[in-house]
mmCIF file of C-alpha atoms and ligand atoms in Angstrom:
data_model
loop_
_atom_site.group_PDB
_atom_site.id
_atom_site.type_symbol
_atom_site.label_atom_id
_atom_site.label_comp_id
_atom_site.label_asym_id
_atom_site.label_seq_id
_atom_site.Cartn_x
_atom_site.Cartn_y
_atom_site.Cartn_z
ATOM 1 C CA GLU A 1 116.746 73.619 111.920
ATOM 2 C CA LYS A 2 117.038 77.007 113.362
ATOM 3 C CA ALA A 3 118.009 78.361 109.706
ATOM 4 C CA GLY A 4 120.822 80.238 110.925
ATOM 5 C CA TYR A 5 119.215 81.942 113.900
ATOM 6 C CA PRO A 6 120.818 81.457 117.298
ATOM 7 C CA HIS A 7 117.369 80.698 118.768
ATOM 8 C CA PHE A 8 114.081 79.399 117.663
ATOM 9 C CA MET A 9 112.448 82.338 119.207
ATOM 10 C CA LEU A 10 114.255 84.788 117.216
ATOM 11 C CA LYS A 11 113.639 82.641 114.023
ATOM 12 C CA GLU A 12 109.925 82.447 115.040
ATOM 13 C CA ILE A 13 109.436 86.348 115.475
ATOM 14 C CA TYR A 14 111.262 86.740 111.985
ATOM 15 C CA GLU A 15 108.827 84.175 110.628
ATOM 16 C CA GLN A 16 105.769 86.284 111.338
ATOM 17 C CA PRO A 17 105.434 88.223 108.048
ATOM 18 C CA LYS A 18 105.101 84.834 106.472
ATOM 19 C CA ALA A 19 102.727 83.528 109.168
ATOM 20 C CA TYR A 20 100.519 86.485 108.728
ATOM 21 C CA ARG A 21 100.486 85.850 105.002
ATOM 22 C CA ASP A 22 99.636 82.217 105.479
ATOM 23 C CA THR A 23 96.965 82.710 107.919
ATOM 24 C CA MET A 24 95.246 85.408 105.831
ATOM 25 C CA ASN A 25 95.778 84.973 102.111
ATOM 26 C CA SER A 26 93.835 81.655 101.641
ATOM 27 C CA ARG A 27 90.983 83.153 103.383
ATOM 28 C CA LEU A 28 90.377 86.255 101.131
ATOM 29 C CA SER A 29 88.146 86.209 97.966
ATOM 30 C CA GLU A 30 90.115 86.875 94.921
ATOM 31 C CA LYS A 31 88.965 90.517 94.575
ATOM 32 C CA ARG A 32 90.072 90.998 98.176
ATOM 33 C CA ASP A 33 86.847 92.205 99.096
ATOM 34 C CA ARG A 34 85.271 89.631 101.480
ATOM 35 C CA VAL A 35 86.542 86.997 103.942
ATOM 36 C CA ILE A 36 85.932 83.440 103.020
ATOM 37 C CA LEU A 37 86.012 80.587 105.660
ATOM 38 C CA PRO A 38 84.801 77.413 104.168
ATOM 39 C CA GLU A 39 85.927 75.402 107.150
ATOM 40 C CA ILE A 40 83.265 77.121 109.246
ATOM 41 C CA THR A 41 80.131 74.834 109.552
ATOM 42 C CA MET A 42 78.175 77.294 111.474
ATOM 43 C CA SER A 43 75.271 78.202 109.209
ATOM 44 C CA ASP A 44 74.527 81.933 108.438
ATOM 45 C CA GLU A 45 71.522 81.637 110.495
ATOM 46 C CA GLU A 46 73.303 80.160 113.409
ATOM 47 C CA ILE A 47 75.783 83.305 113.079
ATOM 48 C CA ARG A 48 72.800 85.602 113.149
ATOM 49 C CA SER A 49 71.305 83.974 116.181
ATOM 50 C CA ILE A 50 74.461 84.317 118.183
ATOM 51 C CA ARG A 51 73.664 86.266 121.489
ATOM 52 C CA ASN A 52 76.855 86.240 123.320
ATOM 53 C CA ILE A 53 80.472 85.299 122.783
ATOM 54 C CA GLN A 54 82.809 83.821 125.383
ATOM 55 C CA ILE A 55 86.535 83.441 124.686
ATOM 56 C CA VAL A 56 88.709 81.007 126.807
ATOM 57 C CA ALA A 57 92.379 80.574 126.852
ATOM 58 C CA CYS A 58 95.624 80.595 128.938
ATOM 59 C CA GLY A 59 98.644 82.739 128.852
ATOM 60 C CA THR A 60 99.402 84.398 125.546
ATOM 61 C CA ALA A 61 96.455 82.885 123.972
ATOM 62 C CA TYR A 62 94.348 84.576 126.607
ATOM 63 C CA HIS A 63 96.183 87.922 125.570
ATOM 64 C CA ALA A 64 95.186 87.237 121.880
ATOM 65 C CA GLY A 65 91.435 86.621 123.373
ATOM 66 C CA LEU A 66 91.466 90.066 124.754
ATOM 67 C CA VAL A 67 92.201 91.531 121.528
ATOM 68 C CA GLY A 68 89.718 89.180 120.072
ATOM 69 C CA LYS A 69 87.077 90.535 122.511
ATOM 70 C CA MET A 70 87.915 94.206 121.489
ATOM 71 C CA VAL A 71 87.659 93.328 117.852
ATOM 72 C CA ILE A 72 84.266 91.231 117.959
ATOM 73 C CA GLU A 73 82.772 93.679 120.117
ATOM 74 C CA ARG A 74 83.486 96.329 117.503
ATOM 75 C CA MET A 75 82.498 94.574 114.411
ATOM 76 C CA LEU A 76 79.329 92.541 115.653
ATOM 77 C CA ARG A 77 78.270 94.622 118.674
ATOM 78 C CA LEU A 78 77.637 91.695 120.660
ATOM 79 C CA PRO A 79 78.722 91.211 124.347
ATOM 80 C CA VAL A 80 81.987 89.352 124.449
ATOM 81 C CA GLU A 81 83.712 88.125 127.577
ATOM 82 C CA THR A 82 87.454 86.768 127.772
ATOM 83 C CA ASP A 83 88.263 84.508 130.598
ATOM 84 C CA VAL A 84 91.460 82.809 131.590
ATOM 85 C CA ALA A 85 90.590 79.118 131.047
ATOM 86 C CA SER A 86 91.555 77.899 134.693
ATOM 87 C CA GLU A 87 88.901 80.352 136.091
ATOM 88 C CA TYR A 88 85.991 79.957 133.585
ATOM 89 C CA ARG A 89 84.335 77.076 135.457
ATOM 90 C CA TYR A 90 84.568 78.561 138.868
ATOM 91 C CA ARG A 91 82.098 81.366 138.043
ATOM 92 C CA ASP A 92 79.354 78.915 136.599
ATOM 93 C CA PRO A 93 79.372 80.766 133.296
ATOM 94 C CA LEU A 94 76.150 81.909 131.649
ATOM 95 C CA VAL A 95 75.821 79.740 128.474
ATOM 96 C CA SER A 96 72.871 79.120 126.347
ATOM 97 C CA ARG A 97 72.386 77.547 122.966
ATOM 98 C CA ARG A 98 73.114 80.909 121.456
ATOM 99 C CA THR A 99 76.366 81.338 123.061
ATOM 100 C CA LEU A 100 79.406 80.964 120.824
ATOM 101 C CA THR A 101 82.581 79.922 122.972
ATOM 102 C CA ILE A 102 85.909 80.426 121.263
ATOM 103 C CA VAL A 103 88.929 78.601 122.642
ATOM 104 C CA VAL A 104 92.258 79.795 121.598
ATOM 105 C CA SER A 105 95.195 77.361 121.907
ATOM 106 C CA GLN A 106 98.528 77.259 119.900
ATOM 107 C CA SER A 107 99.159 73.671 121.035
ATOM 108 C CA GLY A 108 95.594 72.484 121.174
ATOM 109 C CA GLU A 109 96.484 70.416 124.277
ATOM 110 C CA THR A 110 96.478 72.842 127.272
ATOM 111 C CA ALA A 111 94.510 70.939 130.071
ATOM 112 C CA ASP A 112 92.724 74.127 131.517
ATOM 113 C CA THR A 113 91.696 75.119 127.949
ATOM 114 C CA LEU A 114 90.465 71.811 127.242
ATOM 115 C CA ALA A 115 88.357 71.635 130.558
ATOM 116 C CA ALA A 116 86.863 74.957 130.094
ATOM 117 C CA MET A 117 85.877 73.842 126.359
ATOM 118 C CA ARG A 118 84.434 70.799 127.850
ATOM 119 C CA GLU A 119 82.184 72.928 130.223
ATOM 120 C CA ALA A 120 81.072 75.269 127.732
ATOM 121 C CA LYS A 121 80.039 72.329 125.378
ATOM 122 C CA SER A 122 78.330 70.434 128.024
ATOM 123 C CA LYS A 123 76.125 73.617 128.839
ATOM 124 C CA GLY A 124 75.170 73.791 125.058
ATOM 125 C CA ALA A 125 77.417 76.401 123.518
ATOM 126 C CA HIS A 126 78.772 76.052 119.886
ATOM 127 C CA VAL A 127 82.529 75.734 120.347
ATOM 128 C CA LEU A 128 85.083 77.127 117.707
ATOM 129 C CA ALA A 129 88.658 76.519 118.258
ATOM 130 C CA ILE A 130 91.415 78.798 117.106
ATOM 131 C CA THR A 131 94.578 76.666 117.212
ATOM 132 C CA ASN A 132 97.943 76.059 115.348
ATOM 133 C CA VAL A 133 97.838 72.419 115.500
ATOM 134 C CA VAL A 134 95.699 70.418 113.121
ATOM 135 C CA GLY A 135 94.363 67.252 114.867
ATOM 136 C CA SER A 136 95.120 68.522 118.191
ATOM 137 C CA THR A 137 92.899 67.358 121.039
ATOM 138 C CA VAL A 138 91.112 70.996 121.023
ATOM 139 C CA ALA A 139 90.574 70.665 117.423
ATOM 140 C CA ARG A 140 89.199 67.278 117.299
ATOM 141 C CA GLU A 141 86.636 68.288 120.006
ATOM 142 C CA ALA A 142 85.698 71.585 118.845
ATOM 143 C CA ASP A 143 82.619 72.127 116.466
ATOM 144 C CA ASP A 144 84.502 74.379 114.272
ATOM 145 C CA VAL A 145 88.240 75.063 113.855
ATOM 146 C CA LEU A 146 89.990 77.916 112.448
ATOM 147 C CA VAL A 147 93.569 76.729 112.053
ATOM 148 C CA THR A 148 96.337 79.455 112.255
ATOM 149 C CA TRP A 149 98.965 78.577 109.703
ATOM 150 C CA ALA A 150 102.036 79.926 111.686
ATOM 151 C CA GLY A 151 103.846 76.529 111.495
ATOM 152 C CA PRO A 152 105.441 74.678 114.351
ATOM 153 C CA GLU A 153 106.453 76.938 117.121
ATOM 154 C CA ILE A 154 109.377 75.395 119.199
ATOM 155 C CA ALA A 155 110.330 78.238 121.597
ATOM 156 C CA VAL A 156 108.435 77.982 124.892
ATOM 157 C CA ALA A 157 107.683 81.765 124.619
ATOM 158 C CA SER A 158 104.903 82.212 122.113
ATOM 159 C CA THR A 159 105.366 84.899 119.259
ATOM 160 C CA LYS A 160 104.224 83.997 115.945
ATOM 161 C CA ALA A 161 101.165 81.823 117.400
ATOM 162 C CA TYR A 162 99.854 84.978 119.193
ATOM 163 C CA THR A 163 100.175 87.334 116.271
ATOM 164 C CA SER A 164 98.373 84.651 113.791
ATOM 165 C CA GLN A 165 95.815 84.151 116.608
ATOM 166 C CA LEU A 166 95.383 88.002 116.079
ATOM 167 C CA ILE A 167 94.935 87.550 112.246
ATOM 168 C CA ALA A 168 92.404 84.854 112.954
ATOM 169 C CA PHE A 169 90.464 86.880 115.103
ATOM 170 C CA TYR A 170 90.298 89.823 112.640
ATOM 171 C CA LEU A 171 89.475 87.265 109.938
ATOM 172 C CA LEU A 172 86.595 85.775 111.945
ATOM 173 C CA GLY A 173 85.293 89.153 113.154
ATOM 174 C CA LEU A 174 85.055 90.390 109.542
ATOM 175 C CA TYR A 175 83.617 86.777 108.567
ATOM 176 C CA MET A 176 80.643 87.168 111.082
ATOM 177 C CA ALA A 177 80.132 90.779 110.443
ATOM 178 C CA GLN A 178 79.572 90.026 106.727
ATOM 179 C CA VAL A 179 77.069 87.420 107.700
ATOM 180 C CA ARG A 180 75.316 89.664 110.279
ATOM 181 C CA GLY A 181 75.777 92.912 108.123
ATOM 182 C CA SER A 182 76.941 94.772 111.064
ATOM 183 C CA VAL A 183 79.796 96.395 109.089
ATOM 184 C CA LYS A 184 79.615 98.303 106.094
ATOM 185 C CA GLN A 185 81.197 96.808 102.943
ATOM 186 C CA GLU A 186 83.485 99.541 102.530
ATOM 187 C CA GLU A 187 84.847 98.993 105.864
ATOM 188 C CA ILE A 188 85.352 95.432 105.311
ATOM 189 C CA GLU A 189 87.497 96.454 102.219
ATOM 190 C CA GLN A 190 89.468 98.927 104.078
ATOM 191 C CA THR A 191 90.301 96.522 106.854
ATOM 192 C CA ILE A 192 91.296 93.863 104.358
ATOM 193 C CA GLY A 193 93.590 96.126 102.659
ATOM 194 C CA ALA A 194 95.157 97.237 105.907
ATOM 195 C CA MET A 195 95.498 93.705 106.890
ATOM 196 C CA GLN A 196 97.342 92.950 103.608
ATOM 197 C CA SER A 197 100.168 95.668 104.323
ATOM 198 C CA LEU A 198 100.720 94.319 107.878
ATOM 199 C CA PRO A 199 103.555 91.734 106.781
ATOM 200 C CA GLU A 200 105.370 94.423 105.078
ATOM 201 C CA GLN A 201 104.884 96.652 108.013
ATOM 202 C CA VAL A 202 106.119 93.816 110.368
ATOM 203 C CA GLU A 203 109.410 93.453 108.266
ATOM 204 C CA SER A 204 109.907 97.370 108.624
ATOM 205 C CA ILE A 205 110.050 96.877 112.508
ATOM 206 C CA LEU A 206 112.381 93.874 112.509
ATOM 207 C CA GLU A 207 114.721 96.082 110.640
ATOM 208 C CA GLN A 208 115.126 98.146 113.849
ATOM 209 C CA ALA A 209 116.267 95.062 115.862
ATOM 210 C CA GLU A 210 119.471 96.826 116.637
ATOM 211 C CA SER A 211 118.304 99.856 118.334
ATOM 212 C CA ILE A 212 115.682 97.717 120.122
ATOM 213 C CA GLN A 213 118.491 95.490 121.232
ATOM 214 C CA SER A 214 120.417 98.398 122.627
ATOM 215 C CA TYR A 215 117.372 99.525 124.603
ATOM 216 C CA ALA A 216 116.803 95.813 125.858
ATOM 217 C CA GLU A 217 120.425 95.805 127.230
ATOM 218 C CA GLN A 218 119.966 99.041 129.169
ATOM 219 C CA ILE A 219 116.863 97.454 130.811
ATOM 220 C CA ALA A 220 118.275 94.136 131.555
ATOM 221 C CA VAL A 221 120.162 95.542 134.603
ATOM 222 C CA HIS A 222 116.966 96.362 136.208
ATOM 223 C CA ASN A 223 114.610 94.141 138.578
ATOM 224 C CA ASN A 224 111.312 95.996 137.905
ATOM 225 C CA LEU A 225 109.647 97.406 135.031
ATOM 226 C CA PHE A 226 106.176 98.727 133.785
ATOM 227 C CA PHE A 227 104.474 98.573 130.755
ATOM 228 C CA ILE A 228 101.373 101.219 130.353
ATOM 229 C CA GLY A 229 98.766 101.768 127.644
ATOM 230 C CA ARG A 230 95.046 102.516 126.879
ATOM 231 C CA GLY A 231 92.565 100.559 125.111
ATOM 232 C CA PRO A 232 94.287 98.201 122.506
ATOM 233 C CA ASP A 233 97.617 99.508 123.789
ATOM 234 C CA TYR A 234 96.825 98.072 127.234
ATOM 235 C CA LEU A 235 95.949 94.734 125.841
ATOM 236 C CA VAL A 236 99.567 94.456 124.119
ATOM 237 C CA ALA A 237 101.220 95.879 127.293
ATOM 238 C CA GLN A 238 99.921 92.643 129.070
ATOM 239 C CA GLU A 239 101.288 90.385 126.482
ATOM 240 C CA GLY A 240 104.607 92.340 126.452
ATOM 241 C CA SER A 241 104.980 92.168 130.300
ATOM 242 C CA LEU A 242 104.242 88.233 130.298
ATOM 243 C CA LYS A 243 106.839 87.732 127.593
ATOM 244 C CA LEU A 244 109.223 89.850 129.447
ATOM 245 C CA LYS A 245 108.707 87.889 132.778
ATOM 246 C CA GLU A 246 108.773 84.717 130.990
ATOM 247 C CA ILE A 247 112.260 84.597 129.468
ATOM 248 C CA SER A 248 114.055 87.611 130.956
ATOM 249 C CA TYR A 249 112.853 86.896 134.695
ATOM 250 C CA ILE A 250 112.523 90.788 135.112
ATOM 251 C CA HIS A 251 109.611 91.526 137.120
ATOM 252 C CA SER A 252 107.050 93.658 135.342
ATOM 253 C CA GLU A 253 103.488 94.563 135.416
ATOM 254 C CA ALA A 254 101.298 95.916 132.667
ATOM 255 C CA TYR A 255 98.884 98.602 133.749
ATOM 256 C CA ALA A 256 96.048 100.358 132.036
ATOM 257 C CA ALA A 257 97.685 103.744 131.941
ATOM 258 C CA GLY A 258 94.692 105.461 133.933
ATOM 259 C CA GLU A 259 95.060 102.985 136.767
ATOM 260 C CA LEU A 260 98.589 103.843 137.638
ATOM 261 C CA LYS A 261 97.644 106.784 139.885
ATOM 262 C CA HIS A 262 95.403 104.449 141.806
ATOM 263 C CA GLY A 263 98.177 102.720 143.627
ATOM 264 C CA THR A 264 101.113 101.492 141.401
ATOM 265 C CA LEU A 265 102.485 105.043 140.718
ATOM 266 C CA ALA A 266 104.101 104.714 144.361
ATOM 267 C CA LEU A 267 106.505 102.392 142.815
ATOM 268 C CA ILE A 268 107.921 104.747 140.346
ATOM 269 C CA GLU A 269 111.150 106.168 141.358
ATOM 270 C CA ASP A 270 114.251 107.205 139.982
ATOM 271 C CA ASN A 271 115.176 105.307 136.714
ATOM 272 C CA VAL A 272 112.509 102.638 136.897
ATOM 273 C CA PRO A 273 111.755 101.710 133.247
ATOM 274 C CA VAL A 274 108.391 102.249 131.861
ATOM 275 C CA ILE A 275 107.565 101.300 128.567
ATOM 276 C CA ALA A 276 104.564 103.233 127.096
ATOM 277 C CA LEU A 277 102.651 102.427 124.205
ATOM 278 C CA VAL A 278 100.974 105.273 122.496
ATOM 279 C CA THR A 279 99.438 103.872 119.237
ATOM 280 C CA GLN A 280 95.972 105.304 119.478
ATOM 281 C CA PRO A 281 95.168 108.696 118.286
ATOM 282 C CA ALA A 282 91.922 109.117 120.262
ATOM 283 C CA LEU A 283 93.749 108.080 123.528
ATOM 284 C CA ALA A 284 97.227 109.633 123.100
ATOM 285 C CA GLU A 285 96.606 112.876 124.955
ATOM 286 C CA LYS A 286 95.601 111.032 128.151
ATOM 287 C CA THR A 287 98.499 108.581 128.144
ATOM 288 C CA VAL A 288 100.803 111.346 127.598
ATOM 289 C CA SER A 289 99.516 112.908 130.893
ATOM 290 C CA ASN A 290 100.129 109.516 132.619
ATOM 291 C CA ILE A 291 103.575 109.589 131.115
ATOM 292 C CA LYS A 292 104.218 113.145 132.716
ATOM 293 C CA GLU A 293 103.141 111.599 136.102
ATOM 294 C CA VAL A 294 105.582 108.852 135.532
ATOM 295 C CA LYS A 295 108.595 111.222 134.453
ATOM 296 C CA ALA A 296 107.977 113.556 137.366
ATOM 297 C CA ARG A 297 108.737 110.687 139.646
ATOM 298 C CA GLY A 298 112.100 109.840 137.868
ATOM 299 C CA GLY A 299 110.820 107.000 135.681
ATOM 300 C CA ASN A 300 112.581 106.404 132.463
ATOM 301 C CA VAL A 301 110.077 106.231 129.593
ATOM 302 C CA LEU A 302 110.245 104.177 126.242
ATOM 303 C CA GLY A 303 107.433 105.362 124.073
ATOM 304 C CA ILE A 304 106.264 102.998 121.366
ATOM 305 C CA THR A 305 104.434 105.123 118.867
ATOM 306 C CA CYS A 306 103.603 105.593 115.296
ATOM 307 C CA GLU A 307 105.830 107.410 112.663
ATOM 308 C CA ASP A 308 103.210 109.881 112.035
ATOM 309 C CA SER A 309 103.497 111.066 115.710
ATOM 310 C CA ALA A 310 106.926 112.727 115.874
ATOM 311 C CA GLU A 311 105.508 115.483 118.138
ATOM 312 C CA LEU A 312 105.183 112.954 120.907
ATOM 313 C CA GLN A 313 109.034 112.305 120.983
ATOM 314 C CA SER A 314 109.761 115.068 123.354
ATOM 315 C CA GLU A 315 107.534 113.224 126.056
ATOM 316 C CA PHE A 316 109.815 110.118 126.144
ATOM 317 C CA ASP A 317 113.378 109.534 126.960
ATOM 318 C CA HIS A 318 113.651 106.830 124.288
ATOM 319 C CA THR A 319 111.394 106.489 121.272
ATOM 320 C CA LEU A 320 110.416 103.673 118.913
ATOM 321 C CA PHE A 321 108.599 104.640 115.870
ATOM 322 C CA ILE A 322 106.441 101.908 114.190
ATOM 323 C CA PRO A 323 104.121 101.962 111.229
ATOM 324 C CA ARG A 324 100.596 103.034 111.443
ATOM 325 C CA THR A 325 97.588 100.840 110.634
ATOM 326 C CA LEU A 326 94.028 100.908 111.519
ATOM 327 C CA ASP A 327 93.523 101.240 115.487
ATOM 328 C CA MET A 328 92.143 97.987 115.822
ATOM 329 C CA LEU A 329 94.961 96.262 113.873
ATOM 330 C CA MET A 330 97.771 97.909 115.652
ATOM 331 C CA PRO A 331 98.268 95.217 118.315
ATOM 332 C CA ALA A 332 99.803 93.052 115.154
ATOM 333 C CA LEU A 333 102.410 95.748 114.911
ATOM 334 C CA SER A 334 102.926 96.996 118.355
ATOM 335 C CA VAL A 335 103.707 93.599 119.942
ATOM 336 C CA ILE A 336 106.681 93.017 117.595
ATOM 337 C CA PRO A 337 109.087 95.445 119.503
ATOM 338 C CA LEU A 338 107.823 93.888 122.850
ATOM 339 C CA GLN A 339 108.798 90.327 121.573
ATOM 340 C CA LEU A 340 112.352 91.712 120.486
ATOM 341 C CA ILE A 341 112.855 93.538 123.693
ATOM 342 C CA SER A 342 112.201 90.411 125.758
ATOM 343 C CA TYR A 343 114.378 88.399 123.546
ATOM 344 C CA TYR A 344 117.388 90.667 123.835
ATOM 345 C CA ALA A 345 116.912 91.268 127.526
ATOM 346 C CA SER A 346 116.727 87.511 128.039
ATOM 347 C CA LEU A 347 120.029 87.224 125.763
ATOM 348 C CA ALA A 348 121.830 89.981 127.849
ATOM 349 C CA ARG A 349 121.130 88.173 131.078
ATOM 350 C CA GLY A 350 122.388 84.949 129.678
ATOM 351 C CA ASN A 351 119.192 82.981 130.214
ATOM 352 C CA ASP A 352 118.153 79.991 128.174
ATOM 353 C CA VAL A 353 116.031 81.763 125.749
ATOM 354 C CA ASP A 354 114.157 78.925 124.111
ATOM 355 C CA LYS A 355 113.801 77.050 127.504
ATOM 356 C CA PRO A 356 113.008 79.493 130.183
ATOM 357 C CA ARG A 357 113.245 77.845 133.741
ATOM 358 C CA ASN A 358 109.999 76.218 135.355
ATOM 359 C CA LEU A 359 108.163 76.264 132.168
ATOM 360 C CA ALA A 360 106.914 73.885 129.412
ATOM 361 C CA LYS A 361 105.923 74.355 125.887
ATOM 362 C CA SER A 362 102.415 72.676 126.437
ATOM 363 C CA VAL A 363 100.923 72.610 129.789
ATOM 364 C CA THR A 364 98.984 69.395 130.180
ATOM 365 C CA VAL A 365 98.166 69.588 133.834
ATOM 366 C CA GLU A 366 95.465 71.703 135.311
HETATM 367 O O1 M6R B 401 99.251 76.089 123.547
HETATM 368 P P1 M6R B 401 98.587 77.256 124.305
HETATM 369 O O2 M6R B 401 98.355 78.342 123.426
HETATM 370 O O3 M6R B 401 97.115 76.670 124.787
HETATM 371 O O4 M6R B 401 99.325 77.514 125.437
HETATM 372 C C1 M6R B 401 98.917 78.607 126.415
HETATM 373 C C2 M6R B 401 100.101 78.994 127.199
HETATM 374 O O5 M6R B 401 100.406 78.120 128.106
HETATM 375 C C3 M6R B 401 101.108 79.844 126.532
HETATM 376 O O6 M6R B 401 100.571 80.810 125.603
HETATM 377 C C4 M6R B 401 102.256 80.337 127.284
HETATM 378 O O7 M6R B 401 101.609 81.439 128.169
HETATM 379 C C5 M6R B 401 103.368 80.853 126.562
HETATM 380 N N1 M6R B 401 104.599 80.193 127.158
HETATM 381 C C6 M6R B 401 103.622 82.269 126.571
HETATM 382 O O8 M6R B 401 104.705 82.740 125.933
#
């Protein structure tokens, strides 16, 4: 059932191009100029009347929700908050009948996510679920459901579920933007076009697995590591850090690159590995200056950047080039090497990759 792969996680990483296509293709118009979501029951009028959006989820799904916030704020120019589901209730969230609450859950059974969803519903929000399991509790209780067609995810570490949640957010953002007229038609078509190239671009990253493995083997002997980035790169850094901790047991932290010098830089000493994501042209210069600060203290930097940014290579100790897409879509590509780094670091440490210690695939207690 692992289809020849040594672990479910690796199989699921390699299934991502298909998961992107399956989640996306049936939801694009024939001319590929519009997103169609017939499953959404919210009327156009209801979509137009939304005043604020709240996203709630746990773990990796929460990290997808961080990207969702960025996407929806950019496309709809509406305020979006993303909360860890277990914390959501404690701040007595401000919900009205014009609030859309989006719950994100691969399994659709996570206790904290369910509790947050019930809280939002009881306060009058319209609840839309992004889930991978048709008929799950979250799917049954939500007002609207957007299914991610990633197929069953067996490994505890979530990979294809996260990336298909990103695709779901891109689709949902575009769909609501069409209804609200907040994004120009030209830009909608450009985004759809770029999204359609993602599966092939993921494949080209997967072809670099061997060099990613050799980097992962080098960091596997370390006990501390940092991920840094700005904007969308910081959001992906957080997911990369969780993945690494979860299966390799290497302690890591994700930092907004600009925050480093406010304390954490004190931890950088000789040979501490730092993985820097630099995929956003408008933010690259600033991240590079943070990288210089890290290197001046002896840090060993892997730069993950785009193929068209060869000039950045001299700033890094190791470089991984990935294809370029629209800034907003970059997380759907830049997370792939991070998944592979975690996988190969876990493997090098002799861990049980698919079943990391102390963790369960579906967390049904609060
Ligand atoms: O099934 P869910 O998406 O609700 O699960 C949420 C988290 O428990 C899950 O994403 C967890 O963080 C993963 N093991 C991370 O890889």
